[in-house]
Amino acid sequence: MDRVALRGLKARGHHGVFPKEREEGQTFLVDLVLGLDTRPAAADDDLAKTVHYGIVAEEVVAVVEGEPVNLIETLADRIAQACLKHEGVQEVEVCVHKPDAPITVPFDDVTVTITRSRV
């Protein structure tokens, strides 16, 4: 299976369990790895035979900016489901970064990574 990756998609969302997170929002980053067969697109040099990663990026940002959820696990799953709606995408790995998570000790990042597939 071939891979198409999008790294560092950035959007502001209002996800989290604390009122301040819901009210003020924060920046989330998303990394995606889409699993699909790119051979038909490559053979015909045809965008219609692969995944349009520009559209996927817009949809992922819309999910992050959309309805708030408590957990980034839930957010990651919603992103994965949006990606799997694209014909040809057989699996997706989603990594959601929450670099401004409300943690009281110094840290660089918090991430949740999930893998979902059609099977």
mmCIF file of N, CA and C in Angstrom:
data_model
loop_
_atom_site.group_PDB
_atom_site.id
_atom_site.type_symbol
_atom_site.label_atom_id
_atom_site.label_comp_id
_atom_site.label_asym_id
_atom_site.label_seq_id
_atom_site.Cartn_x
_atom_site.Cartn_y
_atom_site.Cartn_z
ATOM 1 N N MET A 1 0.849 -1.180 0.000
ATOM 2 C CA MET A 1 0.000 0.000 0.000
ATOM 3 C C MET A 1 0.893 1.241 0.000
ATOM 4 N N ASP A 2 0.510 2.193 -0.810
ATOM 5 C CA ASP A 2 1.252 3.448 -0.893
ATOM 6 C C ASP A 2 0.783 4.395 0.200
ATOM 7 N N ARG A 3 1.542 5.437 0.428
ATOM 8 C CA ARG A 3 1.241 6.399 1.485
ATOM 9 C C ARG A 3 1.270 7.824 0.943
ATOM 10 N N VAL A 4 0.273 8.599 1.333
ATOM 11 C CA VAL A 4 0.257 10.037 1.087
ATOM 12 C C VAL A 4 0.188 10.679 2.470
ATOM 13 N N ALA A 5 1.153 11.521 2.788
ATOM 14 C CA ALA A 5 1.226 12.104 4.130
ATOM 15 C C ALA A 5 0.999 13.612 4.089
ATOM 16 N N LEU A 6 0.293 14.094 5.072
ATOM 17 C CA LEU A 6 0.126 15.530 5.307
ATOM 18 C C LEU A 6 0.618 15.767 6.732
ATOM 19 N N ARG A 7 1.514 16.698 6.897
ATOM 20 C CA ARG A 7 2.113 16.945 8.212
ATOM 21 C C ARG A 7 1.874 18.389 8.648
ATOM 22 N N GLY A 8 1.519 18.541 9.906
ATOM 23 C CA GLY A 8 1.439 19.878 10.492
ATOM 24 C C GLY A 8 0.230 20.694 10.089
ATOM 25 N N LEU A 9 -0.878 20.035 9.754
ATOM 26 C CA LEU A 9 -2.103 20.804 9.507
ATOM 27 C C LEU A 9 -2.464 21.534 10.793
ATOM 28 N N LYS A 10 -2.741 22.809 10.694
ATOM 29 C CA LYS A 10 -2.947 23.631 11.884
ATOM 30 C C LYS A 10 -4.333 24.241 11.871
ATOM 31 N N ALA A 11 -5.013 24.138 13.027
ATOM 32 C CA ALA A 11 -6.344 24.728 13.153
ATOM 33 C C ALA A 11 -6.617 25.037 14.619
ATOM 34 N N ARG A 12 -7.503 25.998 14.823
ATOM 35 C CA ARG A 12 -7.898 26.366 16.186
ATOM 36 C C ARG A 12 -9.207 25.659 16.513
ATOM 37 N N GLY A 13 -9.205 24.977 17.650
ATOM 38 C CA GLY A 13 -10.388 24.259 18.092
ATOM 39 C C GLY A 13 -10.687 24.539 19.543
ATOM 40 N N HIS A 14 -11.851 24.132 19.977
ATOM 41 C CA HIS A 14 -12.308 24.362 21.352
ATOM 42 C C HIS A 14 -12.531 23.035 22.063
ATOM 43 N N HIS A 15 -11.591 22.121 21.900
ATOM 44 C CA HIS A 15 -11.702 20.780 22.466
ATOM 45 C C HIS A 15 -11.009 20.726 23.823
ATOM 46 N N GLY A 16 -11.574 19.908 24.700
ATOM 47 C CA GLY A 16 -10.985 19.709 26.018
ATOM 48 C C GLY A 16 -12.060 19.555 27.076
ATOM 49 N N VAL A 17 -11.645 19.103 28.233
ATOM 50 C CA VAL A 17 -12.601 18.870 29.320
ATOM 51 C C VAL A 17 -12.748 20.070 30.244
ATOM 52 N N PHE A 18 -11.855 21.042 30.138
ATOM 53 C CA PHE A 18 -11.896 22.193 31.042
ATOM 54 C C PHE A 18 -12.605 23.376 30.387
ATOM 55 N N PRO A 19 -13.375 24.127 31.179
ATOM 56 C CA PRO A 19 -14.108 25.277 30.636
ATOM 57 C C PRO A 19 -13.220 26.271 29.883
ATOM 58 N N LYS A 20 -12.021 26.516 30.378
ATOM 59 C CA LYS A 20 -11.121 27.479 29.718
ATOM 60 C C LYS A 20 -10.768 27.012 28.298
ATOM 61 N N GLU A 21 -10.570 25.709 28.134
ATOM 62 C CA GLU A 21 -10.258 25.169 26.809
ATOM 63 C C GLU A 21 -11.434 25.372 25.858
ATOM 64 N N ARG A 22 -12.631 25.166 26.365
ATOM 65 C CA ARG A 22 -13.837 25.303 25.543
ATOM 66 C C ARG A 22 -14.091 26.767 25.194
ATOM 67 N N GLU A 23 -13.837 27.654 26.140
ATOM 68 C CA GLU A 23 -14.108 29.079 25.923
ATOM 69 C C GLU A 23 -13.062 29.732 25.026
ATOM 70 N N GLU A 24 -11.792 29.535 25.361
ATOM 71 C CA GLU A 24 -10.717 30.242 24.660
ATOM 72 C C GLU A 24 -10.218 29.517 23.419
ATOM 73 N N GLY A 25 -10.323 28.209 23.406
ATOM 74 C CA GLY A 25 -9.787 27.434 22.300
ATOM 75 C C GLY A 25 -8.270 27.391 22.322
ATOM 76 N N GLN A 26 -7.703 26.619 21.413
ATOM 77 C CA GLN A 26 -6.255 26.499 21.305
ATOM 78 C C GLN A 26 -5.904 25.904 19.944
ATOM 79 N N THR A 27 -4.644 25.959 19.618
ATOM 80 C CA THR A 27 -4.172 25.432 18.345
ATOM 81 C C THR A 27 -3.931 23.936 18.454
ATOM 82 N N PHE A 28 -4.407 23.227 17.454
ATOM 83 C CA PHE A 28 -4.153 21.793 17.314
ATOM 84 C C PHE A 28 -3.403 21.579 16.006
ATOM 85 N N LEU A 29 -2.523 20.603 16.000
ATOM 86 C CA LEU A 29 -1.798 20.210 14.795
ATOM 87 C C LEU A 29 -2.175 18.771 14.472
ATOM 88 N N VAL A 30 -2.283 18.465 13.194
ATOM 89 C CA VAL A 30 -2.673 17.124 12.775
ATOM 90 C C VAL A 30 -1.700 16.628 11.709
ATOM 91 N N ASP A 31 -1.245 15.394 11.905
ATOM 92 C CA ASP A 31 -0.452 14.686 10.902
ATOM 93 C C ASP A 31 -1.291 13.516 10.402
ATOM 94 N N LEU A 32 -1.291 13.313 9.091
ATOM 95 C CA LEU A 32 -2.043 12.223 8.486
ATOM 96 C C LEU A 32 -1.142 11.392 7.603
ATOM 97 N N VAL A 33 -1.383 10.097 7.589
ATOM 98 C CA VAL A 33 -0.781 9.214 6.596
ATOM 99 C C VAL A 33 -1.936 8.402 6.019
ATOM 100 N N LEU A 34 -2.212 8.641 4.744
ATOM 101 C CA LEU A 34 -3.304 7.966 4.046
ATOM 102 C C LEU A 34 -2.743 6.783 3.279
ATOM 103 N N GLY A 35 -3.344 5.628 3.457
ATOM 104 C CA GLY A 35 -2.919 4.427 2.740
ATOM 105 C C GLY A 35 -3.831 4.155 1.557
ATOM 106 N N LEU A 36 -3.256 4.098 0.361
ATOM 107 C CA LEU A 36 -4.026 3.851 -0.849
ATOM 108 C C LEU A 36 -3.106 3.341 -1.944
ATOM 109 N N ASP A 37 -3.704 2.868 -3.012
ATOM 110 C CA ASP A 37 -2.942 2.414 -4.174
ATOM 111 C C ASP A 37 -2.848 3.581 -5.154
ATOM 112 N N THR A 38 -1.664 4.124 -5.327
ATOM 113 C CA THR A 38 -1.483 5.270 -6.220
ATOM 114 C C THR A 38 -1.119 4.859 -7.653
ATOM 115 N N ARG A 39 -1.010 3.566 -7.908
ATOM 116 C CA ARG A 39 -0.595 3.119 -9.250
ATOM 117 C C ARG A 39 -1.528 3.583 -10.366
ATOM 118 N N PRO A 40 -2.853 3.494 -10.198
ATOM 119 C CA PRO A 40 -3.719 3.965 -11.288
ATOM 120 C C PRO A 40 -3.514 5.453 -11.595
ATOM 121 N N ALA A 41 -3.349 6.267 -10.569
ATOM 122 C CA ALA A 41 -3.118 7.698 -10.787
ATOM 123 C C ALA A 41 -1.785 7.941 -11.472
ATOM 124 N N ALA A 42 -0.770 7.230 -11.033
ATOM 125 C CA ALA A 42 0.557 7.403 -11.630
ATOM 126 C C ALA A 42 0.581 6.956 -13.089
ATOM 127 N N ALA A 43 -0.080 5.854 -13.381
ATOM 128 C CA ALA A 43 -0.080 5.328 -14.748
ATOM 129 C C ALA A 43 -0.725 6.299 -15.728
ATOM 130 N N ASP A 44 -1.795 6.968 -15.279
ATOM 131 C CA ASP A 44 -2.519 7.878 -16.167
ATOM 132 C C ASP A 44 -2.253 9.351 -15.868
ATOM 133 N N ASP A 45 -1.413 9.609 -14.855
ATOM 134 C CA ASP A 45 -1.125 10.981 -14.437
ATOM 135 C C ASP A 45 -2.432 11.751 -14.203
ATOM 136 N N ASP A 46 -3.334 11.119 -13.402
ATOM 137 C CA ASP A 46 -4.703 11.598 -13.266
ATOM 138 C C ASP A 46 -5.068 11.795 -11.795
ATOM 139 N N LEU A 47 -5.305 13.036 -11.413
ATOM 140 C CA LEU A 47 -5.680 13.369 -10.038
ATOM 141 C C LEU A 47 -6.953 12.651 -9.601
ATOM 142 N N ALA A 48 -7.875 12.427 -10.521
ATOM 143 C CA ALA A 48 -9.146 11.787 -10.181
ATOM 144 C C ALA A 48 -8.960 10.338 -9.715
ATOM 145 N N LYS A 49 -7.779 9.762 -9.956
ATOM 146 C CA LYS A 49 -7.530 8.369 -9.581
ATOM 147 C C LYS A 49 -6.706 8.232 -8.310
ATOM 148 N N THR A 50 -6.591 9.322 -7.567
ATOM 149 C CA THR A 50 -5.896 9.293 -6.280
ATOM 150 C C THR A 50 -6.699 10.141 -5.309
ATOM 151 N N VAL A 51 -6.148 10.397 -4.152
ATOM 152 C CA VAL A 51 -6.825 11.249 -3.179
ATOM 153 C C VAL A 51 -6.351 12.688 -3.373
ATOM 154 N N HIS A 52 -7.268 13.613 -3.361
ATOM 155 C CA HIS A 52 -6.940 15.032 -3.497
ATOM 156 C C HIS A 52 -6.583 15.550 -2.098
ATOM 157 N N TYR A 53 -5.280 15.620 -1.818
ATOM 158 C CA TYR A 53 -4.872 15.958 -0.449
ATOM 159 C C TYR A 53 -5.218 17.382 -0.053
ATOM 160 N N GLY A 54 -5.425 18.263 -1.005
ATOM 161 C CA GLY A 54 -5.867 19.616 -0.672
ATOM 162 C C GLY A 54 -7.264 19.619 -0.081
ATOM 163 N N ILE A 55 -8.130 18.807 -0.658
ATOM 164 C CA ILE A 55 -9.496 18.688 -0.137
ATOM 165 C C ILE A 55 -9.477 18.000 1.220
ATOM 166 N N VAL A 56 -8.671 16.953 1.364
ATOM 167 C CA VAL A 56 -8.558 16.270 2.655
ATOM 168 C C VAL A 56 -8.101 17.261 3.725
ATOM 169 N N ALA A 57 -7.118 18.075 3.414
ATOM 170 C CA ALA A 57 -6.610 19.060 4.377
ATOM 171 C C ALA A 57 -7.717 20.010 4.822
ATOM 172 N N GLU A 58 -8.502 20.502 3.871
ATOM 173 C CA GLU A 58 -9.600 21.411 4.213
ATOM 174 C C GLU A 58 -10.631 20.732 5.105
ATOM 175 N N GLU A 59 -10.943 19.484 4.814
ATOM 176 C CA GLU A 59 -11.913 18.747 5.614
ATOM 177 C C GLU A 59 -11.409 18.497 7.028
ATOM 178 N N VAL A 60 -10.135 18.167 7.160
ATOM 179 C CA VAL A 60 -9.559 17.938 8.487
ATOM 180 C C VAL A 60 -9.594 19.219 9.310
ATOM 181 N N VAL A 61 -9.226 20.334 8.720
ATOM 182 C CA VAL A 61 -9.281 21.615 9.425
ATOM 183 C C VAL A 61 -10.716 21.921 9.850
ATOM 184 N N ALA A 62 -11.680 21.622 9.001
ATOM 185 C CA ALA A 62 -13.088 21.849 9.348
ATOM 186 C C ALA A 62 -13.505 21.003 10.549
ATOM 187 N N VAL A 63 -13.014 19.767 10.635
ATOM 188 C CA VAL A 63 -13.329 18.919 11.786
ATOM 189 C C VAL A 63 -12.740 19.527 13.055
ATOM 190 N N VAL A 64 -11.485 19.959 12.993
ATOM 191 C CA VAL A 64 -10.835 20.550 14.172
ATOM 192 C C VAL A 64 -11.552 21.832 14.592
ATOM 193 N N GLU A 65 -11.952 22.635 13.632
ATOM 194 C CA GLU A 65 -12.623 23.898 13.938
ATOM 195 C C GLU A 65 -14.104 23.710 14.274
ATOM 196 N N GLY A 66 -14.603 22.506 14.088
ATOM 197 C CA GLY A 66 -16.023 22.225 14.253
ATOM 198 C C GLY A 66 -16.433 21.917 15.683
ATOM 199 N N GLU A 67 -17.426 21.058 15.804
ATOM 200 C CA GLU A 67 -18.046 20.732 17.085
ATOM 201 C C GLU A 67 -17.017 20.285 18.126
ATOM 202 N N PRO A 68 -16.983 20.947 19.284
ATOM 203 C CA PRO A 68 -16.021 20.582 20.324
ATOM 204 C C PRO A 68 -16.297 19.194 20.918
ATOM 205 N N VAL A 69 -15.221 18.529 21.274
ATOM 206 C CA VAL A 69 -15.283 17.243 21.982
ATOM 207 C C VAL A 69 -14.389 17.337 23.212
ATOM 208 N N ASN A 70 -14.585 16.432 24.139
ATOM 209 C CA ASN A 70 -13.768 16.436 25.355
ATOM 210 C C ASN A 70 -12.355 15.928 25.102
ATOM 211 N N LEU A 71 -12.241 14.866 24.318
ATOM 212 C CA LEU A 71 -10.972 14.148 24.192
ATOM 213 C C LEU A 71 -10.368 14.272 22.800
ATOM 214 N N ILE A 72 -9.032 14.355 22.748
ATOM 215 C CA ILE A 72 -8.397 14.354 21.435
ATOM 216 C C ILE A 72 -8.472 12.969 20.799
ATOM 217 N N GLU A 73 -8.719 11.944 21.580
ATOM 218 C CA GLU A 73 -8.973 10.625 21.019
ATOM 219 C C GLU A 73 -10.233 10.658 20.136
ATOM 220 N N THR A 74 -11.262 11.337 20.624
ATOM 221 C CA THR A 74 -12.497 11.484 19.858
ATOM 222 C C THR A 74 -12.257 12.318 18.609
ATOM 223 N N LEU A 75 -11.504 13.392 18.762
ATOM 224 C CA LEU A 75 -11.178 14.244 17.622
ATOM 225 C C LEU A 75 -10.413 13.453 16.561
ATOM 226 N N ALA A 76 -9.435 12.673 16.980
ATOM 227 C CA ALA A 76 -8.657 11.859 16.039
ATOM 228 C C ALA A 76 -9.559 10.882 15.294
ATOM 229 N N ASP A 77 -10.504 10.267 15.999
ATOM 230 C CA ASP A 77 -11.409 9.318 15.352
ATOM 231 C C ASP A 77 -12.298 10.017 14.326
ATOM 232 N N ARG A 78 -12.784 11.199 14.648
ATOM 233 C CA ARG A 78 -13.615 11.950 13.694
ATOM 234 C C ARG A 78 -12.815 12.315 12.440
ATOM 235 N N ILE A 79 -11.572 12.680 12.635
ATOM 236 C CA ILE A 79 -10.706 13.000 11.495
ATOM 237 C C ILE A 79 -10.494 11.749 10.633
ATOM 238 N N ALA A 80 -10.237 10.627 11.288
ATOM 239 C CA ALA A 80 -10.026 9.377 10.553
ATOM 240 C C ALA A 80 -11.261 9.014 9.731
ATOM 241 N N GLN A 81 -12.431 9.149 10.312
ATOM 242 C CA GLN A 81 -13.666 8.813 9.595
ATOM 243 C C GLN A 81 -13.858 9.719 8.382
ATOM 244 N N ALA A 82 -13.507 10.991 8.506
ATOM 245 C CA ALA A 82 -13.607 11.913 7.367
ATOM 246 C C ALA A 82 -12.653 11.484 6.250
ATOM 247 N N CYS A 83 -11.459 11.061 6.607
ATOM 248 C CA CYS A 83 -10.478 10.631 5.603
ATOM 249 C C CYS A 83 -10.923 9.361 4.890
ATOM 250 N N LEU A 84 -11.525 8.435 5.625
ATOM 251 C CA LEU A 84 -11.941 7.167 5.031
ATOM 252 C C LEU A 84 -13.147 7.305 4.112
ATOM 253 N N LYS A 85 -13.798 8.449 4.117
ATOM 254 C CA LYS A 85 -14.899 8.686 3.189
ATOM 255 C C LYS A 85 -14.402 8.877 1.759
ATOM 256 N N HIS A 86 -13.122 9.142 1.597
ATOM 257 C CA HIS A 86 -12.559 9.332 0.259
ATOM 258 C C HIS A 86 -12.328 7.973 -0.392
ATOM 259 N N GLU A 87 -12.908 7.833 -1.567
ATOM 260 C CA GLU A 87 -12.748 6.586 -2.307
ATOM 261 C C GLU A 87 -11.268 6.330 -2.558
ATOM 262 N N GLY A 88 -10.868 5.118 -2.343
ATOM 263 C CA GLY A 88 -9.472 4.756 -2.561
ATOM 264 C C GLY A 88 -8.656 4.746 -1.282
ATOM 265 N N VAL A 89 -9.012 5.555 -0.311
ATOM 266 C CA VAL A 89 -8.275 5.562 0.962
ATOM 267 C C VAL A 89 -8.699 4.310 1.735
ATOM 268 N N GLN A 90 -7.758 3.414 1.923
ATOM 269 C CA GLN A 90 -8.041 2.144 2.596
ATOM 270 C C GLN A 90 -7.749 2.198 4.093
ATOM 271 N N GLU A 91 -6.791 3.023 4.465
ATOM 272 C CA GLU A 91 -6.475 3.181 5.882
ATOM 273 C C GLU A 91 -5.893 4.558 6.110
ATOM 274 N N VAL A 92 -5.915 4.972 7.382
ATOM 275 C CA VAL A 92 -5.374 6.277 7.728
ATOM 276 C C VAL A 92 -4.770 6.213 9.121
ATOM 277 N N GLU A 93 -3.642 6.853 9.255
ATOM 278 C CA GLU A 93 -3.047 7.080 10.570
ATOM 279 C C GLU A 93 -3.203 8.562 10.868
ATOM 280 N N VAL A 94 -3.757 8.871 12.016
ATOM 281 C CA VAL A 94 -3.999 10.250 12.430
ATOM 282 C C VAL A 94 -3.255 10.496 13.725
ATOM 283 N N CYS A 95 -2.474 11.561 13.744
ATOM 284 C CA CYS A 95 -1.803 11.994 14.970
ATOM 285 C C CYS A 95 -2.272 13.420 15.272
ATOM 286 N N VAL A 96 -2.943 13.587 16.402
ATOM 287 C CA VAL A 96 -3.401 14.905 16.838
ATOM 288 C C VAL A 96 -2.447 15.405 17.915
ATOM 289 N N HIS A 97 -1.913 16.596 17.691
ATOM 290 C CA HIS A 97 -1.011 17.249 18.644
ATOM 291 C C HIS A 97 -1.780 18.323 19.401
ATOM 292 N N LYS A 98 -1.574 18.366 20.704
ATOM 293 C CA LYS A 98 -2.179 19.392 21.544
ATOM 294 C C LYS A 98 -1.037 20.052 22.330
ATOM 295 N N PRO A 99 -0.293 20.945 21.669
ATOM 296 C CA PRO A 99 0.915 21.503 22.290
ATOM 297 C C PRO A 99 0.645 22.458 23.450
ATOM 298 N N ASP A 100 -0.586 22.943 23.577
ATOM 299 C CA ASP A 100 -0.911 23.859 24.667
ATOM 300 C C ASP A 100 -1.836 23.204 25.689
ATOM 301 N N ALA A 101 -1.733 21.892 25.825
ATOM 302 C CA ALA A 101 -2.566 21.161 26.786
ATOM 303 C C ALA A 101 -2.360 21.724 28.199
ATOM 304 N N PRO A 102 -3.414 21.701 29.007
ATOM 305 C CA PRO A 102 -3.318 22.248 30.361
ATOM 306 C C PRO A 102 -2.594 21.295 31.316
ATOM 307 N N ILE A 103 -1.278 21.292 31.206
ATOM 308 C CA ILE A 103 -0.426 20.456 32.056
ATOM 309 C C ILE A 103 0.427 21.390 32.897
ATOM 310 N N THR A 104 0.614 21.046 34.173
ATOM 311 C CA THR A 104 1.285 21.964 35.108
ATOM 312 C C THR A 104 2.801 21.832 35.143
ATOM 313 N N VAL A 105 3.368 20.933 34.368
ATOM 314 C CA VAL A 105 4.822 20.774 34.322
ATOM 315 C C VAL A 105 5.308 21.061 32.900
ATOM 316 N N PRO A 106 6.580 21.423 32.740
ATOM 317 C CA PRO A 106 7.094 21.697 31.391
ATOM 318 C C PRO A 106 6.962 20.470 30.475
ATOM 319 N N PHE A 107 6.544 20.714 29.222
ATOM 320 C CA PHE A 107 6.421 19.639 28.238
ATOM 321 C C PHE A 107 6.488 20.252 26.842
ATOM 322 N N ASP A 108 6.759 19.427 25.858
ATOM 323 C CA ASP A 108 6.825 19.888 24.477
ATOM 324 C C ASP A 108 5.508 19.687 23.725
ATOM 325 N N ASP A 109 4.851 18.565 23.960
ATOM 326 C CA ASP A 109 3.686 18.235 23.146
ATOM 327 C C ASP A 109 2.935 17.088 23.796
ATOM 328 N N VAL A 110 1.668 17.000 23.484
ATOM 329 C CA VAL A 110 0.838 15.836 23.809
ATOM 330 C C VAL A 110 0.243 15.365 22.494
ATOM 331 N N THR A 111 0.329 14.073 22.227
ATOM 332 C CA THR A 111 -0.236 13.544 20.992
ATOM 333 C C THR A 111 -1.052 12.290 21.265
ATOM 334 N N VAL A 112 -2.012 12.073 20.392
ATOM 335 C CA VAL A 112 -2.730 10.802 20.318
ATOM 336 C C VAL A 112 -2.650 10.362 18.873
ATOM 337 N N THR A 113 -2.226 9.127 18.660
ATOM 338 C CA THR A 113 -2.105 8.585 17.316
ATOM 339 C C THR A 113 -2.989 7.351 17.203
ATOM 340 N N ILE A 114 -3.818 7.337 16.151
ATOM 341 C CA ILE A 114 -4.701 6.198 15.912
ATOM 342 C C ILE A 114 -4.544 5.733 14.466
ATOM 343 N N THR A 115 -4.899 4.494 14.214
ATOM 344 C CA THR A 115 -4.947 3.952 12.859
ATOM 345 C C THR A 115 -6.331 3.347 12.659
ATOM 346 N N ARG A 116 -6.948 3.693 11.554
ATOM 347 C CA ARG A 116 -8.261 3.165 11.201
ATOM 348 C C ARG A 116 -8.215 2.683 9.756
ATOM 349 N N SER A 117 -9.022 1.661 9.463
ATOM 350 C CA SER A 117 -9.060 1.142 8.095
ATOM 351 C C SER A 117 -10.475 0.745 7.732
ATOM 352 N N ARG A 118 -10.669 0.492 6.461
ATOM 353 C CA ARG A 118 -11.975 0.074 5.971
ATOM 354 C C ARG A 118 -12.317 -1.350 6.388
ATOM 355 N N VAL A 119 -11.315 -2.170 6.668
ATOM 356 C CA VAL A 119 -11.572 -3.577 7.025
ATOM 357 C C VAL A 119 -11.891 -3.758 8.477
#
